[in-house]
Coordinates of C-alpha atoms and ligand atoms in Angstrom, one line a residue:
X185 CA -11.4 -24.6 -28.8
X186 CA -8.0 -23.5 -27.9
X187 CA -7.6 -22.5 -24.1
X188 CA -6.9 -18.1 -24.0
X189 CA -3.4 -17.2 -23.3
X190 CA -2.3 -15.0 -20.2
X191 CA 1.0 -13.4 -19.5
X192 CA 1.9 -13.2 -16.1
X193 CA 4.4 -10.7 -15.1
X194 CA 6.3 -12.4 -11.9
X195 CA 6.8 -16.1 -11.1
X196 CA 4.2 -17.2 -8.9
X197 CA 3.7 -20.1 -6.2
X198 CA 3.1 -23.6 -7.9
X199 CA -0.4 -24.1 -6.3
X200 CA -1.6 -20.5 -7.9
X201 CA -0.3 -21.4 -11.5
X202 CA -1.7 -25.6 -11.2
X203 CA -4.5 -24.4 -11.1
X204 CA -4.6 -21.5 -13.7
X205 CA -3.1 -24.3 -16.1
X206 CA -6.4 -25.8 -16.3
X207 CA -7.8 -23.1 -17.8
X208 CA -5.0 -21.2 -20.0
X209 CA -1.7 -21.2 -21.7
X210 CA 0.5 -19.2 -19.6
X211 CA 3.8 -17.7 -20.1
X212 CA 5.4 -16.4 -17.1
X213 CA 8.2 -14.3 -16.0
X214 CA 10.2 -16.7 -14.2
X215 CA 12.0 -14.4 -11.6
X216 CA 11.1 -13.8 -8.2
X217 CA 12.7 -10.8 -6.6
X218 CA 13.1 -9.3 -10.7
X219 CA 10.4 -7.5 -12.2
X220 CA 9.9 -8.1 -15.8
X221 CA 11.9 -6.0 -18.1
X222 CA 9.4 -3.4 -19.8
X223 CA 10.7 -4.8 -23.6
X224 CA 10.0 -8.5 -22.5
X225 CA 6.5 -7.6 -21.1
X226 CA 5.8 -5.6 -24.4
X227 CA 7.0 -8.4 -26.3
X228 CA 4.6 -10.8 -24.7
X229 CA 1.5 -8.9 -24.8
X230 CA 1.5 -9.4 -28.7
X231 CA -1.5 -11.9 -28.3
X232 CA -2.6 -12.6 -24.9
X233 CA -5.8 -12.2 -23.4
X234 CA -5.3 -12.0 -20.0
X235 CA -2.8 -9.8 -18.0
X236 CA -2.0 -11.1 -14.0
X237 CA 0.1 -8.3 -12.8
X238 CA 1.6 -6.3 -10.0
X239 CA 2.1 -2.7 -8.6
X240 CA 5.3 -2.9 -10.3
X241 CA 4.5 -3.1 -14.0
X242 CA 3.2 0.4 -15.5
X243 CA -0.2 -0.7 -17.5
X244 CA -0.3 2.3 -19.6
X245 CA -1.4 3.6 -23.4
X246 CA 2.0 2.4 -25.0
X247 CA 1.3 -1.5 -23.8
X248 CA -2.3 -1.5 -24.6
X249 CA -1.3 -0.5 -27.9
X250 CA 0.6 -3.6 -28.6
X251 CA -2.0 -6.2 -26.8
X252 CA -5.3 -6.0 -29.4
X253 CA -6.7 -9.4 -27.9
X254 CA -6.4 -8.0 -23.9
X255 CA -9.5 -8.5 -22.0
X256 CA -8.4 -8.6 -19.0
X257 CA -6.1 -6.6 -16.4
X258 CA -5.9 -8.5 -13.8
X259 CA -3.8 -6.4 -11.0
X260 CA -2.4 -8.4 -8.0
X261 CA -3.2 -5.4 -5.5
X262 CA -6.2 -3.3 -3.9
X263 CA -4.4 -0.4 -5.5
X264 CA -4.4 0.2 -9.0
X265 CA -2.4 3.3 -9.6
X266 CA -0.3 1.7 -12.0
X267 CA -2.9 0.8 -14.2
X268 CA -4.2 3.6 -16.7
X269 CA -8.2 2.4 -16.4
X270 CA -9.2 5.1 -18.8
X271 CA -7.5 4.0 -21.2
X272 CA -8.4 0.4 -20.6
X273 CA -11.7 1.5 -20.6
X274 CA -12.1 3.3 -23.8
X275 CA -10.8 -0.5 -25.2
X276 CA -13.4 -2.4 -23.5
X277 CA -10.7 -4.1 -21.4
X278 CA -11.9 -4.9 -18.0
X279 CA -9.7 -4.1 -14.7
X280 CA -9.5 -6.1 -11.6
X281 CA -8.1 -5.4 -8.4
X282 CA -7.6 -7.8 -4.8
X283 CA -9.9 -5.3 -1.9
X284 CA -10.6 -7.2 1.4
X285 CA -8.6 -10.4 1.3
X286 CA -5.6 -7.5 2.4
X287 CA -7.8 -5.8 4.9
X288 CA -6.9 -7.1 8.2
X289 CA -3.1 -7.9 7.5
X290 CA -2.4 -4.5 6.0
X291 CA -4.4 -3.1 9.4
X292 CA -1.7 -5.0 11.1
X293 CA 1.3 -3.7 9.6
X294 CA -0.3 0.0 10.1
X295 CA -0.4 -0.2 13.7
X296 CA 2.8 -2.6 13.9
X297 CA 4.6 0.2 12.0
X298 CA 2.8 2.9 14.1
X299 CA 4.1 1.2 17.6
X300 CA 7.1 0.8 15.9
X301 CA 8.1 4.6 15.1
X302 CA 6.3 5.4 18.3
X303 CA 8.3 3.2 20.9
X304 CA 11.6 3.7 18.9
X305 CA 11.7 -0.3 18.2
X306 CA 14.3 -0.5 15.2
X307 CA 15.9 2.1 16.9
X308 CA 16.0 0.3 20.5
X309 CA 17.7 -2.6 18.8
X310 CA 19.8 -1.4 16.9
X311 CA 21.6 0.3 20.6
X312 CA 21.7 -2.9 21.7
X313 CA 23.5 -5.2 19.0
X314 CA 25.8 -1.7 18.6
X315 CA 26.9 -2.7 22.1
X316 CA 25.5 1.2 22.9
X317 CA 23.4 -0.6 26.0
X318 CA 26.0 0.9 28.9
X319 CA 24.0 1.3 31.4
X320 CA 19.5 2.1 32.2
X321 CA 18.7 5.2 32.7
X322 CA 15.8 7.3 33.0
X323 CA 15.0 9.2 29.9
X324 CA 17.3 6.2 27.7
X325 CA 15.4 5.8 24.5
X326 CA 12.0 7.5 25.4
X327 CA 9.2 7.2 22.8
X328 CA 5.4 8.5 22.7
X329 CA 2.7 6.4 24.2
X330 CA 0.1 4.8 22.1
X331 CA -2.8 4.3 24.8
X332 CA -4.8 7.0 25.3
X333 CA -3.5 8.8 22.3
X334 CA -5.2 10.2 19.2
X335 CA -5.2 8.5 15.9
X336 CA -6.2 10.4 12.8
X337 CA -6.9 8.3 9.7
X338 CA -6.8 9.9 6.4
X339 CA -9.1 7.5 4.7
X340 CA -12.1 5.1 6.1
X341 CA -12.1 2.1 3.5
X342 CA -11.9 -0.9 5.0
X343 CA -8.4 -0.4 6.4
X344 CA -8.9 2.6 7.8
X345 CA -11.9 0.6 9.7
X346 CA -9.5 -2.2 10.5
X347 CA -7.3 0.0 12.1
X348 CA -9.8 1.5 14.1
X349 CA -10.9 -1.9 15.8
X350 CA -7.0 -2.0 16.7
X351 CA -6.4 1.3 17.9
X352 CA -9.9 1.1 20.2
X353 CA -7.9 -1.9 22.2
X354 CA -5.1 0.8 23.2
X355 CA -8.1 3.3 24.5
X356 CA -7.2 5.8 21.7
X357 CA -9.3 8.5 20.6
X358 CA -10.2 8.4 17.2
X359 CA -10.8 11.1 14.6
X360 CA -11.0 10.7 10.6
X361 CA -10.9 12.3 7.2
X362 CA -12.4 11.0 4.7
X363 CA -13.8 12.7 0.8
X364 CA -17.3 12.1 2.5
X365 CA -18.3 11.7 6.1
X366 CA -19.3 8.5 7.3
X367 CA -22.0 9.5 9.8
X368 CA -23.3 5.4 10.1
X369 CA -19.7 4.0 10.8
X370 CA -18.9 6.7 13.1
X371 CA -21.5 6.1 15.4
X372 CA -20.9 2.1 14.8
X373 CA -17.2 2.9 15.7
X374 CA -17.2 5.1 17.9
X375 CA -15.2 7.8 16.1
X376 CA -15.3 11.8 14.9
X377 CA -14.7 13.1 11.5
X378 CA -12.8 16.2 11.3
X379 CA -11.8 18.2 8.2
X380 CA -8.0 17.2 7.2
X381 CA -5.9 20.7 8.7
X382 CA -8.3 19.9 12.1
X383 CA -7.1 16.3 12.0
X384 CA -3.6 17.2 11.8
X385 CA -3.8 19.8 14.1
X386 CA -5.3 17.6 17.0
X387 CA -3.8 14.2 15.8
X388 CA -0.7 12.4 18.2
X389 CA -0.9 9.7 15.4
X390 CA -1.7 10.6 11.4
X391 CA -2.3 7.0 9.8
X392 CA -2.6 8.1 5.3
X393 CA -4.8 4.8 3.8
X394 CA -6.5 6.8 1.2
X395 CA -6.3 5.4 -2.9
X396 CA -3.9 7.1 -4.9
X397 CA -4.8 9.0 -7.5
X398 CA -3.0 12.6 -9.0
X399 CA -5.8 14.5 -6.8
X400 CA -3.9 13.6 -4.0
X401 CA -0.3 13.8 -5.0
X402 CA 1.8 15.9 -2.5
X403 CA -1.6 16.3 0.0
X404 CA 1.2 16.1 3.0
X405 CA 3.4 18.6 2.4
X406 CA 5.4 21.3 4.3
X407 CA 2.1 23.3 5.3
X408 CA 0.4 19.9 6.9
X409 CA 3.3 19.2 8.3
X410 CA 4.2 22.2 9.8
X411 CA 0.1 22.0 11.8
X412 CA 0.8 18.9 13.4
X413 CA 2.1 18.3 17.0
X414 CA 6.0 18.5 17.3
X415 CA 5.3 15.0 19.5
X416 CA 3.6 13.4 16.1
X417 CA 4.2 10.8 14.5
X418 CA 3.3 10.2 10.8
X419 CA 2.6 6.6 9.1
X420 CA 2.1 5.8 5.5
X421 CA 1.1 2.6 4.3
X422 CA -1.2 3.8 1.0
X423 CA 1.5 5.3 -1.6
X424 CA 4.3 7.3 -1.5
X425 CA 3.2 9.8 -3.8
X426 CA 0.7 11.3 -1.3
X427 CA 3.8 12.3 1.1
X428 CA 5.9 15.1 -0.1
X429 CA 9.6 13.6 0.5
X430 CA 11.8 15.9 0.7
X431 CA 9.2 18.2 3.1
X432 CA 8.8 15.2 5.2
X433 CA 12.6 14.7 5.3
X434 CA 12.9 18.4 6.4
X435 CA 10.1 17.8 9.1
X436 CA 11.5 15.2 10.9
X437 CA 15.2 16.7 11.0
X438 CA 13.8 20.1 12.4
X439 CA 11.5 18.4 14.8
X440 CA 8.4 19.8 13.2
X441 CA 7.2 16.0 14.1
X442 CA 8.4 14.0 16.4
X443 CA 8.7 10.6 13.9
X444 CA 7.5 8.8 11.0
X445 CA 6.5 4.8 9.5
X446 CA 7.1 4.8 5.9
X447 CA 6.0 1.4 4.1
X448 CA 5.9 3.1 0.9
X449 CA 8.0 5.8 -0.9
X450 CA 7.5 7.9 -4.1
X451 CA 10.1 6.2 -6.2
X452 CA 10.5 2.0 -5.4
X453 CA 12.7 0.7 -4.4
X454 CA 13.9 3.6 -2.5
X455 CA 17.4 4.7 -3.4
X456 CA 19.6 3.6 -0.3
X457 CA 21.1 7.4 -0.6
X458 CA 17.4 8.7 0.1
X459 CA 18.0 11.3 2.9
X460 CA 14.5 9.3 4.8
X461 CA 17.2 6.7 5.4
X462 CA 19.8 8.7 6.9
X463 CA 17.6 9.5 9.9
X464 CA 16.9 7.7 13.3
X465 CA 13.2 8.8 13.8
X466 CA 11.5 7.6 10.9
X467 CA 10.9 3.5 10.6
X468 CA 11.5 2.1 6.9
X469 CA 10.1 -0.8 5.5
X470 CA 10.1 -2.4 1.8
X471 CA 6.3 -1.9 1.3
X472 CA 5.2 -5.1 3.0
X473 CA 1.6 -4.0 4.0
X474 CA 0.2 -6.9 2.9
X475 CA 3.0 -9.3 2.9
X476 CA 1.8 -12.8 4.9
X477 CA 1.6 -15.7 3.5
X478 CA -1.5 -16.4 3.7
X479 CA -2.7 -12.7 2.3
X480 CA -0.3 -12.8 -0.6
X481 CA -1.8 -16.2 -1.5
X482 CA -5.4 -14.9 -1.4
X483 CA -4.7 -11.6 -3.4
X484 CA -2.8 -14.4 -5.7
X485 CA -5.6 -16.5 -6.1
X486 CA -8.4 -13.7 -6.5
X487 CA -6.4 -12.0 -9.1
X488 CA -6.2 -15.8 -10.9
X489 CA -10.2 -16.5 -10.0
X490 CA -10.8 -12.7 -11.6
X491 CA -8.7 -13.7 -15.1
X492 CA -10.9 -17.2 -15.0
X493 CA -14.4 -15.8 -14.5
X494 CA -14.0 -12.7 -17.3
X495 CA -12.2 -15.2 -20.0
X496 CA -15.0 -18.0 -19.1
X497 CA -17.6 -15.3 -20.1
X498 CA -18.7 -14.3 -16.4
X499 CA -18.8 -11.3 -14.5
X500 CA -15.6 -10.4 -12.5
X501 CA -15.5 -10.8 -9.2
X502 CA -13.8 -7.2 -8.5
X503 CA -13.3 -5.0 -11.0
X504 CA -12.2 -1.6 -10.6
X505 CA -15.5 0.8 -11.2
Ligands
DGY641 C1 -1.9 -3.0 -2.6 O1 -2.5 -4.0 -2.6 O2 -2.2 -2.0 -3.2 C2 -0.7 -2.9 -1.7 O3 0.0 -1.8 -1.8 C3 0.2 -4.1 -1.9 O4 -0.5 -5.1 -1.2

């Protein structure tokens, strides 16, 4: 029997696609740092039956259309927001996402990015290599303490959890939102739920690690802004969508909050003219939440191991209910 073929939409590492050869006939977008233009992708869905692809590629009604033989989205990321699973669903097409193997790094990058915004890191370096760094002086380059702070997390998955267990070595106090309350974990953890305008009210952090989905498009905007602290610092490591930009932007340049961590942004890659970049107080990154090696290679090979088991016959390992 011949093997089933699968499209891949981004070059991948050699170990990842040696072993996927056993079982397929791949064709393969050969860039790294490129994503795949929408024609070629469309082109190349003609007769696959397995899909490996990223955040980047929009899975929608007009490419399901031209892949009858799909069984199989297989999406290299917990989150699945550009995937439309209705759709995919209707077809009998099952979706697969990578949860926990991106827990604990993505955790990392949360609070790296939180500390970051909060001690005025980039900033701080920046002075330096500028050859600003005259002299030391008393209130030169001031941040907010983390210890002893509170954190509120907009979303208890299992990142919000992982951040918990590093915010609870700084002594912070920790308060949550979440769509239901976790009564269990917050006794396990040690933390307080809080309805979301209380949360920002009380909050010296605000951490967003909630799913995207059009129900929460915009839920940060200029009115939950304007209730937290002026000494607050805001850090977003879900999707940009959830984060009204232009709001934020005006936030942070009337000192409505004191700073903000973006890893994600509404339209990526941000445009280098995006008025975010123009200011000192917010920390910028390239959506790198769960960019180590070793995490990148596990979300690679669960997203390969979800494509095997489903065009063997077998169960997924994760879909996407
Ligand atoms: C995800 O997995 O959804 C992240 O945004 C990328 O790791």
């Amino acid at each position: 029997m011949d093997k089933p073929k699968i499209y891949i939409t981004r070059k991948l590492p050699k170990e990842i696609i040696n072993n996927l050869e056993e079982y397929f006939i791949i064709s393969m977008w050969q860039e790294e740092d490129v994503p795949v233009p929408r024609d070629v992708l469309l082109e190349n869905v003609k007769d696959i039956d397995g899909l490996f692809c990223l955040l980047t590629e929009d899975i929608n009604k007009e490419l399901l259309d031209k892949a009858p033989n799909l069984k199989i989205i297989s999406n290299m990321a917990v989150g699945y927001n550009n995937v439309d699973v209705e759709e995919a669903k209707k077809r009998n097409i099952i979706v697969t996402n990578t949860p926990g193997v991106l827990t604990e790094t993505t955790a990392d990058l949360t609070f790296t990015l939180l500390m970051t915004a909060a001690r005025r890191i980039v900033e701080a370096s920046s002075y330096l290599n500028e050859g600003n760094w005259k002299t030391w002086s008393p209130m030169q380059l001031t941040g907010q303490d983390i210890h002893g702070a509170t954190l509120g997390i907009i979303g208890l998955g299992r990142i919000g959890e992982a951040l918990v267990k590093r915010a609870k070595g700084f002594d912070m106090n920790i308060i949550y939102n979440n769509r239901e309350p976790k009564p269990e974990k917050e006794r396990e953890l040690g933390i307080q739920y809080r309805d979301l305008n209380s949360l920002l009210k009380e909050s010296d952090f605000v951490c967003i690690l909630i799913p995207y989905s059009p129900n929460v498009y915009h839920l940060i905007g200029e009115k939950e802004l304007s209730m937290m602290k002026s000494t607050a610092v805001l850090v977003n490591t879900a999707r940009g969508g959830i984060v009204n930009e232009s709001a934020l932007y005006n936030a942070l340049k009337n000192g409505v909050i004191w700073g903000a961590g973006l890893d994600v942004f509404e339209k990526e890659p941000v445009s280098l003219d995006h008025p975010l970049l123009t200011l000192k107080n917010v920390v910028t990154l390239p959506h790198i939440g769960s960019a180590s090696i070793n995490t990148r290679l596990k979300m690679a090979e669960l997203a390969s191991n979800n494509l095997i088991k489903v065009l063997s016959g077998e169960e997924p390992i994760t879909p996407v209910s």
